């Protein structure tokens, strides 16, 4: 199983008002920056989006694990993973990254 996309991120704390005149500490993960992809690296595959495709099923098919859908999302130029399989994405081509890239 692949590591979580949040594995290794720094946990930060921010003090915020609690509404009763006090303060409460809120813990959060620092922003995750994606590394630049190596233009010389070849993807594992390309997938043409079909009607009713689901990102978790695409991930299962190519990467053997439906929970690593985020790797496919990170390898493609979208902000929201659902955009990759939205109705208007039909016939677009997804990059399927090599595991760990």
XYZ file of C-alpha atoms in Angstrom:
101
model
C 0.000 0.000 0.000
C 1.250 3.467 -0.849
C 2.079 6.002 1.810
C -0.488 8.684 2.473
C -0.063 11.882 0.505
C 0.131 13.573 3.911
C 2.893 11.322 5.221
C 5.794 13.406 6.494
C 4.009 16.768 6.444
C 4.676 19.059 9.367
C 1.876 19.514 11.897
C 1.463 23.166 12.894
C -0.608 24.794 15.633
C -2.572 28.026 15.488
C -4.234 29.710 18.476
C -7.731 30.962 17.674
C -10.441 32.593 19.811
C -12.863 30.053 21.264
C -15.848 32.425 21.411
C -15.868 32.521 25.223
C -12.978 34.939 25.652
C -10.342 32.233 25.678
C -8.188 30.621 23.081
C -8.021 27.132 21.645
C -5.148 25.590 19.721
C -6.036 24.203 16.305
C -3.631 21.688 14.805
C -3.320 21.455 11.034
C -1.013 20.065 8.389
C 1.235 22.480 6.575
C 0.590 22.947 2.885
C 1.620 20.079 0.643
C 3.693 21.101 -2.367
C 3.875 18.745 -5.309
C 7.319 18.092 -6.725
C 7.890 19.008 -10.330
C 7.492 16.028 -12.576
C 10.546 14.844 -14.430
C 9.876 15.442 -18.150
C 12.108 12.461 -18.961
C 10.030 10.115 -16.777
C 7.535 7.973 -18.626
C 4.096 7.393 -17.164
C 2.867 3.894 -16.462
C -0.015 4.329 -18.897
C -2.561 6.654 -20.419
C -6.286 6.188 -19.890
C -9.022 7.575 -22.130
C -11.922 8.666 -19.935
C -15.195 6.910 -20.666
C -18.691 7.680 -19.475
C -19.241 6.393 -15.929
C -15.491 6.071 -15.193
C -14.593 6.519 -11.535
C -11.182 7.613 -10.352
C -11.007 4.952 -7.635
C -11.720 2.206 -10.178
C -9.152 3.609 -12.606
C -6.607 3.608 -9.774
C -7.491 0.012 -8.900
C -7.110 -1.072 -12.525
C -3.705 0.489 -13.136
C -2.148 0.806 -9.677
C -3.841 -2.065 -7.849
C -5.235 0.133 -5.073
C -8.368 2.300 -5.235
C -7.199 4.498 -2.352
C -4.304 5.955 -4.367
C -6.643 7.855 -6.694
C -4.817 10.976 -5.498
C -1.671 9.851 -7.353
C -3.602 9.944 -10.622
C -5.080 13.320 -9.666
C -1.628 14.714 -8.818
C -0.268 13.561 -12.188
C -2.907 15.492 -14.134
C -3.562 19.254 -14.400
C -6.697 19.628 -12.252
C -7.480 21.151 -8.886
C -10.393 18.853 -8.028
C -9.987 15.091 -8.591
C -13.650 14.742 -9.627
C -12.923 16.955 -12.649
C -10.924 14.092 -14.172
C -14.014 11.939 -14.665
C -16.729 14.604 -14.919
C -19.138 14.297 -17.875
C -17.281 16.995 -19.823
C -14.014 15.046 -19.370
C -15.232 12.125 -21.487
C -12.634 11.224 -24.173
C -9.889 13.173 -22.395
C -6.674 11.292 -21.652
C -5.387 10.802 -18.111
C -1.752 10.261 -17.226
C -1.342 7.228 -14.971
C 1.909 7.726 -13.038
C 4.362 5.055 -12.068
C 3.792 4.104 -8.430
C 5.877 6.334 -6.185
C 6.249 9.141 -8.759
